[in-house]
GROMACS .gro file of N, CA, C and O in nm:
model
  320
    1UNK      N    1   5.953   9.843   9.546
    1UNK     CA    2   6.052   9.914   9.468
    1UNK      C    3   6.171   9.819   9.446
    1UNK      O    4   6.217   9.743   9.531
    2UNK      N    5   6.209   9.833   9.333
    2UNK     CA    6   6.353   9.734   9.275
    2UNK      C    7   6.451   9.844   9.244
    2UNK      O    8   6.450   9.941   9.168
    3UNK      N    9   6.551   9.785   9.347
    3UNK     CA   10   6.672   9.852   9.303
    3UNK      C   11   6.747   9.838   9.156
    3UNK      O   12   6.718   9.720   9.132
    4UNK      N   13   6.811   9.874   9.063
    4UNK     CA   14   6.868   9.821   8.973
    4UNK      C   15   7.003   9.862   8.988
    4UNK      O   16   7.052   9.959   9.045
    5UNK      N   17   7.068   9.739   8.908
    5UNK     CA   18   7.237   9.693   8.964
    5UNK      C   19   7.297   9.824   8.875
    5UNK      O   20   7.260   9.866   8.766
    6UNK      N   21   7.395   9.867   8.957
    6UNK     CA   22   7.493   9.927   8.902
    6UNK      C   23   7.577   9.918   8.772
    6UNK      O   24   7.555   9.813   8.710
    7UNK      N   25   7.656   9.988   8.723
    7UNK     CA   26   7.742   9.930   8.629
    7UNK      C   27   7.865   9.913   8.632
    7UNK      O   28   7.919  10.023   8.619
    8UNK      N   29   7.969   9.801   8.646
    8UNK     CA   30   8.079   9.804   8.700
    8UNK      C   31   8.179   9.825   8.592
    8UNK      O   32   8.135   9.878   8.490
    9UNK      N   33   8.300   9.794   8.594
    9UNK     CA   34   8.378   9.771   8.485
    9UNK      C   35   8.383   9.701   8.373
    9UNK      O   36   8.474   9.715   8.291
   10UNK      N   37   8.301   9.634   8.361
   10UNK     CA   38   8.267   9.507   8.258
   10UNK      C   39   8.147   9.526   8.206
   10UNK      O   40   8.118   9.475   8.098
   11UNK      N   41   8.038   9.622   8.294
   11UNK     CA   42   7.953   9.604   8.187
   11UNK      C   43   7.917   9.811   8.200
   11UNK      O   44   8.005   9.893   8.224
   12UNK      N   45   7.761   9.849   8.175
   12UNK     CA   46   7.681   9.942   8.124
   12UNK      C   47   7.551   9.925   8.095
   12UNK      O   48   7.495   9.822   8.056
   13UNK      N   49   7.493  10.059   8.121
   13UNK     CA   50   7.376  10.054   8.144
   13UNK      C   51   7.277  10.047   7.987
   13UNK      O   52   7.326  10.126   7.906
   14UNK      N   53   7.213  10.008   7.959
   14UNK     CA   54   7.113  10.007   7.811
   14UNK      C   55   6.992  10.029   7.853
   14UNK      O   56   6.961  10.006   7.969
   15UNK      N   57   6.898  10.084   7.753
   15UNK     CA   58   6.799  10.114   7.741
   15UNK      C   59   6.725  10.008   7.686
   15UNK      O   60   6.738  10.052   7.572
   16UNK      N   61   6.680   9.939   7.675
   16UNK     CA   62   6.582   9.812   7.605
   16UNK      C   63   6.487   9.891   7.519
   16UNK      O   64   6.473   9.840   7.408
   17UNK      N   65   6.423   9.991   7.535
   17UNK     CA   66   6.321  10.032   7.451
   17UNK      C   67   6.400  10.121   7.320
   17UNK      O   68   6.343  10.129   7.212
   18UNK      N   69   6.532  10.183   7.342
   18UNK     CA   70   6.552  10.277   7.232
   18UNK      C   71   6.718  10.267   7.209
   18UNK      O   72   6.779  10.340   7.130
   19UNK      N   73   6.780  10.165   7.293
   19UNK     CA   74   6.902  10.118   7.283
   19UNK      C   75   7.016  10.218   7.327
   19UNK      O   76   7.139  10.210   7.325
   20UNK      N   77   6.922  10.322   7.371
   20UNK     CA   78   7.038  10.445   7.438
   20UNK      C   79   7.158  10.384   7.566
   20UNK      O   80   7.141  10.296   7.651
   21UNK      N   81   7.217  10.425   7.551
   21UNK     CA   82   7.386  10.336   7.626
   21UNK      C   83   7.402  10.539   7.704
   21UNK      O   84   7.390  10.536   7.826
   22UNK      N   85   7.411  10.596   7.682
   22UNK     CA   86   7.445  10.725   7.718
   22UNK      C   87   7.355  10.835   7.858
   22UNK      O   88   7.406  10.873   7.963
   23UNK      N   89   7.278  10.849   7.832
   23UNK     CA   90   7.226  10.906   7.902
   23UNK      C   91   7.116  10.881   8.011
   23UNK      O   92   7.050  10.792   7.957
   24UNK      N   93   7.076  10.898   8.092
   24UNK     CA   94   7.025  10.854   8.190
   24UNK      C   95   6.987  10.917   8.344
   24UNK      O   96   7.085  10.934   8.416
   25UNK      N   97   6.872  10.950   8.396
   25UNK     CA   98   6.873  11.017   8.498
   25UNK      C   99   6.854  10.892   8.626
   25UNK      O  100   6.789  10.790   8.603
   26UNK      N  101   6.915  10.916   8.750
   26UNK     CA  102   6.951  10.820   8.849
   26UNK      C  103   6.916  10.899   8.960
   26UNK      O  104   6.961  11.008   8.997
   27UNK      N  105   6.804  10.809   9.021
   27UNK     CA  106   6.765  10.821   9.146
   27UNK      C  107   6.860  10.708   9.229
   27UNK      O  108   6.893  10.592   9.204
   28UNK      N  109   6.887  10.808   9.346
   28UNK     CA  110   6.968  10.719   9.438
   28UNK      C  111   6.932  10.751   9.588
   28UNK      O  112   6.916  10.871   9.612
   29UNK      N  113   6.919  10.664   9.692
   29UNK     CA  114   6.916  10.657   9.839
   29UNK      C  115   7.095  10.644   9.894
   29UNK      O  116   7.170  10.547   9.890
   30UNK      N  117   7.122  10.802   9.948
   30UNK     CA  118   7.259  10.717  10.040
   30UNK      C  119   7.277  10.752  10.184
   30UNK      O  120   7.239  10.869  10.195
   31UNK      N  121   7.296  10.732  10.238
   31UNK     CA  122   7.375  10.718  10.347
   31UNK      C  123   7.470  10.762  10.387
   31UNK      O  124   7.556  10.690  10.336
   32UNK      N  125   7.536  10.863  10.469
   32UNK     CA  126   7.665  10.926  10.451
   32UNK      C  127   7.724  10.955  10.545
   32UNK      O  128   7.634  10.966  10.627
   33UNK      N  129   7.838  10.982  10.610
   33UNK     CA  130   7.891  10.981  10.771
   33UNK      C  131   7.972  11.160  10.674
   33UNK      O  132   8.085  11.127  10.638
   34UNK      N  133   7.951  11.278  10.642
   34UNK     CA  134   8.051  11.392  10.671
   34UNK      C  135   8.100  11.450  10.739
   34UNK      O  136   8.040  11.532  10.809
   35UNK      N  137   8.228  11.430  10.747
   35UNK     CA  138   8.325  11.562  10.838
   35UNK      C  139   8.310  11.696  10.763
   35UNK      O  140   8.356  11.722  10.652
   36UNK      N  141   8.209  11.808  10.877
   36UNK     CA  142   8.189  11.898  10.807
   36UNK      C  143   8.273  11.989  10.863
   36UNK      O  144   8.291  11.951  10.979
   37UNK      N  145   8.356  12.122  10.836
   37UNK     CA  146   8.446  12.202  10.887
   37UNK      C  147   8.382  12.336  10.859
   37UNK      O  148   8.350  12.359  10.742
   38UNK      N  149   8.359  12.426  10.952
   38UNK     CA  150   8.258  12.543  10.972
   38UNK      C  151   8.394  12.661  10.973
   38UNK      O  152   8.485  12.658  11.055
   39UNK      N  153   8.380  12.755  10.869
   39UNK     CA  154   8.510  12.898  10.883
   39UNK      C  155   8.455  12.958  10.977
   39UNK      O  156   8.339  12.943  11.015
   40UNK      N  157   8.549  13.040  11.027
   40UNK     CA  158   8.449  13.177  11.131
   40UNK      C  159   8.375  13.230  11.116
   40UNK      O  160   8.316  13.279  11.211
   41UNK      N  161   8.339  13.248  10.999
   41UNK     CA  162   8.180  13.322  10.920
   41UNK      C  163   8.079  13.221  10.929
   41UNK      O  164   7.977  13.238  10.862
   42UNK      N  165   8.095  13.058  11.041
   42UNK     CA  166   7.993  12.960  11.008
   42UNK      C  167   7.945  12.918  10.864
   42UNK      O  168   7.831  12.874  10.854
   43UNK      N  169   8.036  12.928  10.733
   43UNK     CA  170   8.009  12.856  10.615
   43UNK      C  171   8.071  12.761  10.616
   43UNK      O  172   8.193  12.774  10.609
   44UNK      N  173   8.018  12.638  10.626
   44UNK     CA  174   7.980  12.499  10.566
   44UNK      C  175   8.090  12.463  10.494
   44UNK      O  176   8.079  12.498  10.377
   45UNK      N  177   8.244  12.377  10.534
   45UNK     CA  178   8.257  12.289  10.385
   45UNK      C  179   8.259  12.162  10.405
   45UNK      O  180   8.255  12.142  10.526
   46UNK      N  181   8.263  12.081  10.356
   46UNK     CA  182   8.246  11.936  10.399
   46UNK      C  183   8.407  11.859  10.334
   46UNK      O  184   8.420  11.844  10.213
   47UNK      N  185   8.503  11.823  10.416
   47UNK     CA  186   8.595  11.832  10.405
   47UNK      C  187   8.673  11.645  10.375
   47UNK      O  188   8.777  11.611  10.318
   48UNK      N  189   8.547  11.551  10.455
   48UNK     CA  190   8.581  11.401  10.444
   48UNK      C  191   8.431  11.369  10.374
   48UNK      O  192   8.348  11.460  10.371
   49UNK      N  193   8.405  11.258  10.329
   49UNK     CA  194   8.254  11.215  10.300
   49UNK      C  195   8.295  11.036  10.295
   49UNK      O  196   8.395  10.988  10.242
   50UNK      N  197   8.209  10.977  10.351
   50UNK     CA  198   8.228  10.858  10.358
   50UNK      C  199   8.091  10.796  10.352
   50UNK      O  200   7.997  10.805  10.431
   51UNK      N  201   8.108  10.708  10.202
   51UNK     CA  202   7.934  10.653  10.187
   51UNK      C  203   7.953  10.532  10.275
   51UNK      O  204   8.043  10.450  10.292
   52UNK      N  205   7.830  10.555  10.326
   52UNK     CA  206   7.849  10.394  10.454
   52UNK      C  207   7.772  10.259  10.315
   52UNK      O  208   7.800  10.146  10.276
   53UNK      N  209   7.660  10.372  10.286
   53UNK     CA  210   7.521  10.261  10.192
   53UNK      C  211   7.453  10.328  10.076
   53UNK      O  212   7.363  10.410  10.095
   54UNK      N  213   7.499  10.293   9.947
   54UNK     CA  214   7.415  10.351   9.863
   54UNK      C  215   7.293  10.276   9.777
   54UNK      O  216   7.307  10.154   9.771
   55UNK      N  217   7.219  10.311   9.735
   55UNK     CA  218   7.099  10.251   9.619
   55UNK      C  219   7.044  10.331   9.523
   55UNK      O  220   7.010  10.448   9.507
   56UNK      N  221   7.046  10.213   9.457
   56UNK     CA  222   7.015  10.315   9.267
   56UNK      C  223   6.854  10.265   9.288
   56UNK      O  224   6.816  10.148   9.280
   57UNK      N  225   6.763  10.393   9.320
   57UNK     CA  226   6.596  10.334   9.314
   57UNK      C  227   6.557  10.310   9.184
   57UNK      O  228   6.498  10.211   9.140
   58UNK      N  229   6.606  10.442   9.104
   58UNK     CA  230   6.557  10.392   8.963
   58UNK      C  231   6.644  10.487   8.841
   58UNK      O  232   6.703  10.590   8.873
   59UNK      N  233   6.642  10.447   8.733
   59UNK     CA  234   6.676  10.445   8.623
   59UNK      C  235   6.622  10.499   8.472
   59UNK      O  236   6.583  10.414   8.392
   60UNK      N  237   6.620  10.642   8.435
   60UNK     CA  238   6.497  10.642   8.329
   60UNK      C  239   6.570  10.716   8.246
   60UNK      O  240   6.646  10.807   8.278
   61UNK      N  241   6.541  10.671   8.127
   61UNK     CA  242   6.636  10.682   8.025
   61UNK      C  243   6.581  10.833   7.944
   61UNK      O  244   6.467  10.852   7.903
   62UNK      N  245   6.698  10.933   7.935
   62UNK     CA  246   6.703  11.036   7.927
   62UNK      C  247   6.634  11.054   7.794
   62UNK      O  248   6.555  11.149   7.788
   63UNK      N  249   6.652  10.975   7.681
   63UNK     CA  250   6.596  10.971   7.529
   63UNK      C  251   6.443  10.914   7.480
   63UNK      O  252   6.392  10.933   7.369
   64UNK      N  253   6.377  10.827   7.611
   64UNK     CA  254   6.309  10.768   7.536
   64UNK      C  255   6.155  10.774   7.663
   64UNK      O  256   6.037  10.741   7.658
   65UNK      N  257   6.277  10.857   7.795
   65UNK     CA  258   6.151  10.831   7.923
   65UNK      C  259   6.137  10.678   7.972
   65UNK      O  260   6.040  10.640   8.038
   66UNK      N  261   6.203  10.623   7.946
   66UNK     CA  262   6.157  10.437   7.972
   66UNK      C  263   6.190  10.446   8.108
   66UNK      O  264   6.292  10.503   8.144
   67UNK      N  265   6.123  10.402   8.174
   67UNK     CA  266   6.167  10.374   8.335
   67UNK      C  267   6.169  10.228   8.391
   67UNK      O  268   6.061  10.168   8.391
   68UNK      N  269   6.248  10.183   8.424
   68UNK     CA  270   6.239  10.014   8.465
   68UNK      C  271   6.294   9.867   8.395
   68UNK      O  272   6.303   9.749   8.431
   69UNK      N  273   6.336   9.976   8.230
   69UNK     CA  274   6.359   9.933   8.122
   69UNK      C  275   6.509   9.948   8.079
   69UNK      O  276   6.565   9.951   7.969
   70UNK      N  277   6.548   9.954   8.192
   70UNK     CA  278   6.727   9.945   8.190
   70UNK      C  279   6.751   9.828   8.209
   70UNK      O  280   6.696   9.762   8.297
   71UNK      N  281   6.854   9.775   8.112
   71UNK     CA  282   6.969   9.628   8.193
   71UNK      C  283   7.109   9.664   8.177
   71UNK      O  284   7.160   9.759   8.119
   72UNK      N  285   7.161   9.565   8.243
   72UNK     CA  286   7.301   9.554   8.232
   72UNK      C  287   7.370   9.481   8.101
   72UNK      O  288   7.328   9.366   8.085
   73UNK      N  289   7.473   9.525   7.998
   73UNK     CA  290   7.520   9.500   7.879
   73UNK      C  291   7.670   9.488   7.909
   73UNK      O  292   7.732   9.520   8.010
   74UNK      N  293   7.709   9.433   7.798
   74UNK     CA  294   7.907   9.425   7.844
   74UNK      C  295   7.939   9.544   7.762
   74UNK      O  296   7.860   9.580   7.676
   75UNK      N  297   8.088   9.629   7.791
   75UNK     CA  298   8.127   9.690   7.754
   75UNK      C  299   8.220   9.680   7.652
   75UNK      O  300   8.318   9.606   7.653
   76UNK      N  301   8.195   9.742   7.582
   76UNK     CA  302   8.313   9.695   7.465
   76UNK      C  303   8.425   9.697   7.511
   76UNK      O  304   8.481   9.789   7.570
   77UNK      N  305   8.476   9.563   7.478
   77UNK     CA  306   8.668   9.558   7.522
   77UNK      C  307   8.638   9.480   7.661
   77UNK      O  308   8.743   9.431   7.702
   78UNK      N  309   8.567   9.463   7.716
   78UNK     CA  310   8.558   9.443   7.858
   78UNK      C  311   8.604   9.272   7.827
   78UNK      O  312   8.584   9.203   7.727
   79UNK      N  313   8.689   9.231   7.988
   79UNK     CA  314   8.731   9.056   7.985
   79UNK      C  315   8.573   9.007   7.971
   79UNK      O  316   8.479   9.062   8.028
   80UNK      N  317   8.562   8.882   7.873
   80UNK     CA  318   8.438   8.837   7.929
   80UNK      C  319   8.504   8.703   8.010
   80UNK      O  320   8.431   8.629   8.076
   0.00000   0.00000   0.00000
């Protein structure tokens, strides 16, 4: 399995097969340390969240189904 890179400030995600920039469903692996805080009724809120480790497994483009077929592009305006 290949992780694929994120998108930071400079760049965005593309579609290679249908050029979609927009939409996208994201599988991710994380890791998480929560401070959870329980009311007297024992309901659940989670009050701190701290990602220790995350990973993007995969990437499939909401318009066209392409899976694997994402890269990284610059953003318009972005410093090159």
């Amino acid at each position: 399995m290949t992780t694929v890179p994120s998108p930071t400030a400079d760049t965005r995600w593309r579609c290679t097969l249908c050029g979609n920039l927009t939409r996208f469903d994201v599988t991710r692996s994380s890791k998480v340390v929560e401070y959870v805080h329980l009311d007297l009724a024992g309901e659940p809120t989670v009050e701190e969240r701290d990602v220790v480790s995350e990973t993007i497994e995969s990437v499939r483009c909401r318009w066209c189904n392409a899976v694997d077929q994402i890269e990284l592009v610059d953003r318009p305006g972005a410093a090159s």
